Short mmCIF file of C-alpha atoms in Angstrom, two decimals:
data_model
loop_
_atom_site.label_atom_id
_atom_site.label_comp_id
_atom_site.label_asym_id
_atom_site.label_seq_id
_atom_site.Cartn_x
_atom_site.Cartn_y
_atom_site.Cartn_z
CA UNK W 1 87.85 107.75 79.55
CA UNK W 2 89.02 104.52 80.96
CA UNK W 3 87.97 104.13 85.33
CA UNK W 4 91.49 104.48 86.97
CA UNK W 5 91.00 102.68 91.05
CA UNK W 6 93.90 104.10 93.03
CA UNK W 7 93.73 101.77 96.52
CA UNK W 8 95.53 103.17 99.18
CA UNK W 9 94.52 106.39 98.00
CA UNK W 10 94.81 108.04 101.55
CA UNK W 11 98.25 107.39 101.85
CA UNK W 12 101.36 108.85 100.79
CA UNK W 13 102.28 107.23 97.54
CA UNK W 14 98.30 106.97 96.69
CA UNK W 15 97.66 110.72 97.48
CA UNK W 16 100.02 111.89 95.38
CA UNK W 17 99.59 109.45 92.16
CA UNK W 18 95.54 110.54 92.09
CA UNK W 19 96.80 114.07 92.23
CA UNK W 20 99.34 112.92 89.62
CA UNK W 21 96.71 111.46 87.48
CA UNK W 22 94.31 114.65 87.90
CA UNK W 23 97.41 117.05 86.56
CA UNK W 24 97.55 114.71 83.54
CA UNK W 25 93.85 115.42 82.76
CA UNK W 26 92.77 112.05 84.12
CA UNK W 27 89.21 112.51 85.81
CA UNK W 28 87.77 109.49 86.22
CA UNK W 29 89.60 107.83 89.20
CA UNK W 30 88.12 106.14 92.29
CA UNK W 31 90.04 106.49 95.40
CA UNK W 32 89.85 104.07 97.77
CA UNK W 33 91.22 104.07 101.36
CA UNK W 34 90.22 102.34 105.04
CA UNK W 35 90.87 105.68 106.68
CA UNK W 36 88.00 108.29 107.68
CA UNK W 37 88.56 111.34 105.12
CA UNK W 38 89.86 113.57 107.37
CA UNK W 39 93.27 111.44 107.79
CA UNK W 40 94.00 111.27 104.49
CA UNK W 41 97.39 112.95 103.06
CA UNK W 42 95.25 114.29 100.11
CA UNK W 43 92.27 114.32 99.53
CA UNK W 44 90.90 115.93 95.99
CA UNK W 45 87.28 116.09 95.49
CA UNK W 46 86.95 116.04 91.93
CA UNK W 47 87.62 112.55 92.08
CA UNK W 48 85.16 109.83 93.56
CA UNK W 49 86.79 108.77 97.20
CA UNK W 50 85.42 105.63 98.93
CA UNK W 51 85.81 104.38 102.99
CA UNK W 52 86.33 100.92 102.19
CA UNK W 53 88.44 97.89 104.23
CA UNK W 54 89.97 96.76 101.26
CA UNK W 55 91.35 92.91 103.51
CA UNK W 56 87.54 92.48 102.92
CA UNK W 57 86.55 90.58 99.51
CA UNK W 58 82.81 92.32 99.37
CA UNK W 59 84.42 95.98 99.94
CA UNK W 60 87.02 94.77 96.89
CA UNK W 61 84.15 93.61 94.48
CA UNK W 62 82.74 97.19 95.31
CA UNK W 63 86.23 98.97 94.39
CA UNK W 64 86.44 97.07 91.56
CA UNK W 65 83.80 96.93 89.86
CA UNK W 66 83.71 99.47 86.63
CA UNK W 67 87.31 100.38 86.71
CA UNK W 68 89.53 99.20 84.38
CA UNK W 69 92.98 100.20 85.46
CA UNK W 70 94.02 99.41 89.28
CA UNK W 71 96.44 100.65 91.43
CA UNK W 72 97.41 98.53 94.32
CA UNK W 73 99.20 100.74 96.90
CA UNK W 74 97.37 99.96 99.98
CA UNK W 75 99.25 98.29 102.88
CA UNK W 76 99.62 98.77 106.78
CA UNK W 77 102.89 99.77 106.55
CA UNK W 78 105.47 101.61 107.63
CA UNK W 79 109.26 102.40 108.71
CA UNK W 80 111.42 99.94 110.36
CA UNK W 81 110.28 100.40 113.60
CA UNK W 82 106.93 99.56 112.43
CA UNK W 83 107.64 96.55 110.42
CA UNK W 84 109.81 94.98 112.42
CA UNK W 85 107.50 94.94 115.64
CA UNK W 86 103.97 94.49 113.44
CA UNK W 87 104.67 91.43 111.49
CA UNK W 88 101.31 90.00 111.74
CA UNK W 89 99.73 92.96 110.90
CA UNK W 90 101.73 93.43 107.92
CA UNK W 91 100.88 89.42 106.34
CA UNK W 92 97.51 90.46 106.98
CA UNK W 93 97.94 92.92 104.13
CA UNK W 94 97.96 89.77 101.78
CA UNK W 95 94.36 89.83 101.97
CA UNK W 96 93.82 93.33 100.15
CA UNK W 97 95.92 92.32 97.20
CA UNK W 98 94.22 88.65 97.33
CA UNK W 99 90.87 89.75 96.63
CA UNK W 100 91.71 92.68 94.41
CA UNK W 101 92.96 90.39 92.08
CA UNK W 102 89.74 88.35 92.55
CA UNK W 103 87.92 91.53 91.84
CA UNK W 104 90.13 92.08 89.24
CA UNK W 105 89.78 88.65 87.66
CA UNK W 106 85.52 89.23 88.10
CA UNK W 107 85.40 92.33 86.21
CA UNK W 108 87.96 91.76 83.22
CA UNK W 109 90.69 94.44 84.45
CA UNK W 110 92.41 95.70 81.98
CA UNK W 111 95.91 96.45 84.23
CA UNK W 112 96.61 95.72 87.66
CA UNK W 113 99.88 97.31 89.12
CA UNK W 114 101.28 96.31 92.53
CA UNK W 115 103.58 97.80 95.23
CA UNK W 116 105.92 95.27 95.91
CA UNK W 117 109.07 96.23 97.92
CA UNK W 118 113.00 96.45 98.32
CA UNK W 119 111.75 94.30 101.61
CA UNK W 120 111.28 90.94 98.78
CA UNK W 121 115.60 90.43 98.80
CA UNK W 122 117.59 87.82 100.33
CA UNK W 123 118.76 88.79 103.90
CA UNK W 124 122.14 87.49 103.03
CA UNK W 125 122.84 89.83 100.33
CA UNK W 126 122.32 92.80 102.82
CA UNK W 127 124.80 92.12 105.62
CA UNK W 128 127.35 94.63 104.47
CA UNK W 129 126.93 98.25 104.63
CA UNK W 130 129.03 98.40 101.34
CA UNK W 131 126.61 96.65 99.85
CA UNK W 132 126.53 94.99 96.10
CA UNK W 133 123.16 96.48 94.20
CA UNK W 134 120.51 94.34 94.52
CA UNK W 135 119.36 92.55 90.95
CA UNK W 136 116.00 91.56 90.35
CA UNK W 137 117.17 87.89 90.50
CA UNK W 138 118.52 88.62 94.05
CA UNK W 139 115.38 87.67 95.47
CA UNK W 140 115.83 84.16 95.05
CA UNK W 141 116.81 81.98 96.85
CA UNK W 142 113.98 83.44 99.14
CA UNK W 143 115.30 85.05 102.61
CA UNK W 144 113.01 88.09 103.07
CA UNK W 145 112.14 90.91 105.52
CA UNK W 146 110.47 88.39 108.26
CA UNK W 147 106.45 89.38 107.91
CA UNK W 148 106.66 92.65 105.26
CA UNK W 149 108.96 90.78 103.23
CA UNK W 150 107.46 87.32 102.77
CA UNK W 151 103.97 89.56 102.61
CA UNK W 152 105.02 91.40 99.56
CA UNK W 153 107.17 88.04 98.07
CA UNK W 154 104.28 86.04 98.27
CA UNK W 155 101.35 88.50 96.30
CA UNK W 156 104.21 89.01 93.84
CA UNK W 157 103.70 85.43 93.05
CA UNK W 158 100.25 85.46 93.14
CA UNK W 159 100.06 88.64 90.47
CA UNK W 160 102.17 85.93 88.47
CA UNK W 161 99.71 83.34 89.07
CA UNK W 162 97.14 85.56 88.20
CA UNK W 163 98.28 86.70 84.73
CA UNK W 164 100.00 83.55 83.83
CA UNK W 165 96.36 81.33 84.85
CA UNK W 166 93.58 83.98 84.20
CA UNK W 167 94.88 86.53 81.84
CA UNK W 168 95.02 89.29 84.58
CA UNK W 169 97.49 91.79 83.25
CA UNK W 170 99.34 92.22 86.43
CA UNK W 171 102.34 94.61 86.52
CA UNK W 172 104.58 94.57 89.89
CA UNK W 173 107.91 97.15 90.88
CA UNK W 174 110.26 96.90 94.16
CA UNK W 175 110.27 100.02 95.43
CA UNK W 176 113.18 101.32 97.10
CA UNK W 177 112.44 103.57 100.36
CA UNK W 178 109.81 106.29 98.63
CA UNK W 179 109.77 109.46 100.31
CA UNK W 180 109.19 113.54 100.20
CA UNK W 181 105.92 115.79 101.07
CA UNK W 182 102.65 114.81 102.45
CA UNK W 183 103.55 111.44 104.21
CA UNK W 184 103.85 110.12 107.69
CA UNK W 185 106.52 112.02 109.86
CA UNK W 186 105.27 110.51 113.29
CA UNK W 187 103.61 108.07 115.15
CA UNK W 188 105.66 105.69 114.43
CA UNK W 189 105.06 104.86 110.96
CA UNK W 190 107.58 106.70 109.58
CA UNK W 191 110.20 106.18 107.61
CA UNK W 192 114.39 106.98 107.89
CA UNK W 193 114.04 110.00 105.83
CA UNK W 194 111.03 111.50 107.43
CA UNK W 195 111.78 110.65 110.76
CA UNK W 196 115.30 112.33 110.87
CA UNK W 197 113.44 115.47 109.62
CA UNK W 198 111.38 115.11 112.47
CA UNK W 199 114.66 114.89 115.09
CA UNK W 200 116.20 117.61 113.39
CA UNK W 201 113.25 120.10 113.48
CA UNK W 202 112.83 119.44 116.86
CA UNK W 203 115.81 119.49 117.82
CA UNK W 204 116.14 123.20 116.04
CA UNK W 205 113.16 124.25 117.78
CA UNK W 206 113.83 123.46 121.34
CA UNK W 207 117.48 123.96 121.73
CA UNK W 208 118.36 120.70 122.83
CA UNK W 209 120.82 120.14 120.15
CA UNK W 210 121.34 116.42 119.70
CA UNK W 211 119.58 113.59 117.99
CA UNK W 212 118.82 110.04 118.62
CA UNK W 213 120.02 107.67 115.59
CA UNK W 214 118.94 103.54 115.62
CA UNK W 215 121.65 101.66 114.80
CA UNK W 216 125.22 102.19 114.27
CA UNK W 217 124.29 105.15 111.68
CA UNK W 218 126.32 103.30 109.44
CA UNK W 219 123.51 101.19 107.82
CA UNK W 220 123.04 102.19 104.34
CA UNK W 221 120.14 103.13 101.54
CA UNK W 222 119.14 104.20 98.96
CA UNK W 223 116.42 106.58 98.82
CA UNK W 224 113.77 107.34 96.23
CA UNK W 225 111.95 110.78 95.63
CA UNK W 226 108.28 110.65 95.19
CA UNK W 227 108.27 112.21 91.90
CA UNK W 228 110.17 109.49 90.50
CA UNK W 229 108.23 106.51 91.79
CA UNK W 230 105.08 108.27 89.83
CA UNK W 231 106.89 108.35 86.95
CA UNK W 232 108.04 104.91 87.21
CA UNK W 233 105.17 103.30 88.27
CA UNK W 234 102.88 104.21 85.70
CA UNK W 235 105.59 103.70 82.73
CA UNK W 236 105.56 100.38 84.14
CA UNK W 237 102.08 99.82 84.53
CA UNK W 238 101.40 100.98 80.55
CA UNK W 239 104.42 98.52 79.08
CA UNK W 240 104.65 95.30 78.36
CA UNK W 241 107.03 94.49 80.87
CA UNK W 242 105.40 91.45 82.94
CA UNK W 243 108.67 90.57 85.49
CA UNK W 244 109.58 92.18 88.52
CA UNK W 245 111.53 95.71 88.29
CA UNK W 246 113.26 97.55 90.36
CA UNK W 247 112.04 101.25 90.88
CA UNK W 248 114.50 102.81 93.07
CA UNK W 249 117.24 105.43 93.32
CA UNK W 250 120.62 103.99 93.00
CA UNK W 251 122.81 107.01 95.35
CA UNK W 252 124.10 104.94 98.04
CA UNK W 253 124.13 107.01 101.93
CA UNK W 254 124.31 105.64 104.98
CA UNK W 255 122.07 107.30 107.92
CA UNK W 256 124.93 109.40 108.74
CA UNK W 257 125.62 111.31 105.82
CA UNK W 258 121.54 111.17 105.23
CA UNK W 259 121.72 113.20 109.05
CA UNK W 260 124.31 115.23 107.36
CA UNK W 261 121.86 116.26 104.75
CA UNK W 262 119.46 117.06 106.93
CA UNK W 263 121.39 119.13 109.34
CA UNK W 264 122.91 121.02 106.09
CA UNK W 265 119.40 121.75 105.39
CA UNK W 266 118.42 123.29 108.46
CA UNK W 267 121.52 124.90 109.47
CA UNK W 268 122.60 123.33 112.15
CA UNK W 269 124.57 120.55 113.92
CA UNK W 270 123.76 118.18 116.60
CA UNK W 271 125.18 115.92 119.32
CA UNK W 272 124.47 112.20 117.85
CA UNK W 273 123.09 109.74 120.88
CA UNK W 274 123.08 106.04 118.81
CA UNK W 275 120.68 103.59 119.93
CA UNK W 276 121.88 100.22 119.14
CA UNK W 277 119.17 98.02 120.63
CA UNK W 278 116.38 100.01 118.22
CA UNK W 279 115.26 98.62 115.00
CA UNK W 280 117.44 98.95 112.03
CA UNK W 281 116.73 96.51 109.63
CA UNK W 282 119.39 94.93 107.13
CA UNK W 283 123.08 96.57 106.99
CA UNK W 284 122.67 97.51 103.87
CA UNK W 285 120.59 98.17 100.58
CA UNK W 286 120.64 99.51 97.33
CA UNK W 287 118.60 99.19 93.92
CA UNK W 288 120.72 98.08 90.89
CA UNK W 289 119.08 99.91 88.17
CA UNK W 290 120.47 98.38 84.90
CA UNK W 291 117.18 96.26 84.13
CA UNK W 292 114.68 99.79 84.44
CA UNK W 293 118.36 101.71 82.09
CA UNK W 294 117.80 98.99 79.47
CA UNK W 295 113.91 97.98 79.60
CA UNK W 296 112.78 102.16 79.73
CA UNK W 297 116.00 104.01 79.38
CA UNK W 298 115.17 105.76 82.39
CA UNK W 299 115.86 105.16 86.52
CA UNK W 300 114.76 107.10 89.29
CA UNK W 301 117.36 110.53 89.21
CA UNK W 302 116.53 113.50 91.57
CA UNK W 303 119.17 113.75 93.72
CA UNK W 304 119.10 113.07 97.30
CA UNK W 305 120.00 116.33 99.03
CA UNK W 306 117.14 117.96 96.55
CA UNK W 307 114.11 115.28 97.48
CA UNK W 308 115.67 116.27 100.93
CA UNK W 309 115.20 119.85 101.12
CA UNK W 310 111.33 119.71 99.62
CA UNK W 311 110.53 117.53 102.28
CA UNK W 312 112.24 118.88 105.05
CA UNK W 313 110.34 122.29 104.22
CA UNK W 314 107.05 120.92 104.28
CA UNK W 315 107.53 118.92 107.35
CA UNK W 316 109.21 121.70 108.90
CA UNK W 317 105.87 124.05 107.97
CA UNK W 318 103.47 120.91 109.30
CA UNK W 319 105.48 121.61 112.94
CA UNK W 320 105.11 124.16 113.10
CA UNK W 321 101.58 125.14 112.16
CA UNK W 322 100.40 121.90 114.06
CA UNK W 323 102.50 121.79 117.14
CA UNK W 324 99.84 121.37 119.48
CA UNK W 325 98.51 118.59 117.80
CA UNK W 326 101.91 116.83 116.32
CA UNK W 327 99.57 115.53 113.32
CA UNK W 328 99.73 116.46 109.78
CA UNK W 329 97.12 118.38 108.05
CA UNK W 330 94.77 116.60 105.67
CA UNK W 331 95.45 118.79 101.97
CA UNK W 332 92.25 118.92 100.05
CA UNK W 333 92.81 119.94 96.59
CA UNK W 334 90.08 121.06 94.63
#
């Protein structure tokens, strides 16, 4: 059975594609994440799970090196508030997907997938909450998300470059704003979905019944449900399909009605407080899905207020089992 590398294996998207992999009978996967094992999302010891700084080109080489399928999710990343204030930090990421494809290129890889993101599209194109689906093409003339953006615009090129000069068979998908279970909920990492689970819980538990929204709440997304970005990615990664693709839900909120959701869920409703200096990214955003429709005949589909209520349960049971600590529980499954 082929060597399957899943980088970024700690985090949210990686935890749950190696546990994705391991349902499909897949057992020979190396996980790979900077972060000490006890703050990773998952953890599953059946599989082989490396400490490695993946920015460094010796740690890559040792990643690498007898896989033959890779999966590039590693990143330091996060929500808008994160982004917007870490810039640097998040070009530095260049250097993990730099010298995994050098790896990749040493060792004759058969695939290489990449995480590119929604962040890659022209600024202009998002000024308007009612915003027009974003195309594939829509990310050129090149106006990304300042740092994150350009980051992910530029290794996109370079998994290109790759294939196009070395034979690498690079695969690369925008995602669209992944969320659901075991992911970042705090700390300020987080991202819209989590984060107004967070406000809500809280605000549930301690009786102070209002919530704090960045922005004009008016801002729109779409959102994508973990279980469809796993199914996605690795469709794409097995096709033929060499341009960039979309893999994103196309159901259109804005952070109002996605507070809405939320306080449906828990039964409750709260006093908005709007915080227009905080960061809140473009005005609006949404994936246009009918290149994945005619390439797969398939796009991302679980609805919104579903994804929603799995995720607000298990961040409501991380609360509230680890309230004196505020941090999530690391979920070893074997």
């Amino acid at each position: 059975m082929k060597k399957i590398l899943v980088c970024g294996a700690g985090g949210f998207i990686g935890g749950h594609l190696v546990r994705d992999l391991l349902r499909q009978g897949f057992t020979n996967i190396r996980a790979v994440d900077q972060k000490p094992f006890e703050a990773w999302y998952q953890r599953c010891d059946e599989v082989e799970n490396l400490q490695l700084d993946l920015s460094r080109l010796d740690a890559c080489d040792t990643a690498v090196n007898g896989a033959q399928i890779v999966y590039n999710l590693a990143a330091d990343m996060g929500g808008m508030g994160f982004i917007e204030l870490n810039k640097a930090l998040c070009m530095l990421t260049v250097l993990i997907n730099t010298h995994l494809l050098i790896a990749a290129r040493k060792y004759g890889i058969e695939r290489f997938f990449y995480a590119s993101s929604a962040c890659v599209y022209n600024a202009d194109k998002q000024r308007d909450p009612n915003v027009t689906a974003l195309k594939e093409e829509d990310a050129y003339p090149a106006m990304p998300e300042d740092g994150y953006g350009w980051e992910k615009l530029f290794s996109e090129r370079m998994c290109r470059h790759f294939r196009e000069d070395f034979g690498v068979q690079t695969r690369f998908a925008r995602y669209h704003n992944v969320y659901g279970p075991h992911g970042t909920y705090d700390g300020g990492r987080e991202k819209a979905p989590a984060a107004v689970c967070r406000k809500v819980i809280h605000a549930k538990l301690s009786g102070k019944h209002e919530i704090e929204i960045w922005g004009s709440g008016e801002q729109t997304r779409s959102f994508m449900y973990i279980d469809d970005c796993l199914k996605g990615t690795q469709m794409l990664l097995n096709s033929d399909w060499i341009e960039p693709l979309n893999i994103g839900s196309n159901e259109l909120v804005s952070i109002n009605q996605l507070v809405d959701i939320v306080e449906e869920i828990a039964g409750i409703k709260l006093a908005r407080n709007y915080n227009l200096s905080a960061p809140k990214g473009v005005n609006g955003r949404n994936s246009d899905n009918t290149l994945i429709q005619k390439v797969f005949g398939w796009q991302p589909s679980t609805r919104l207020r579903d994804g929603m209520e799995k995720t607000y349960r298990w961040i409501f049971d991380e609360i509230t089992q680890h309230r004196e600590s505020g941090k999530a529980a690391v979920v070893n499954l074997s």
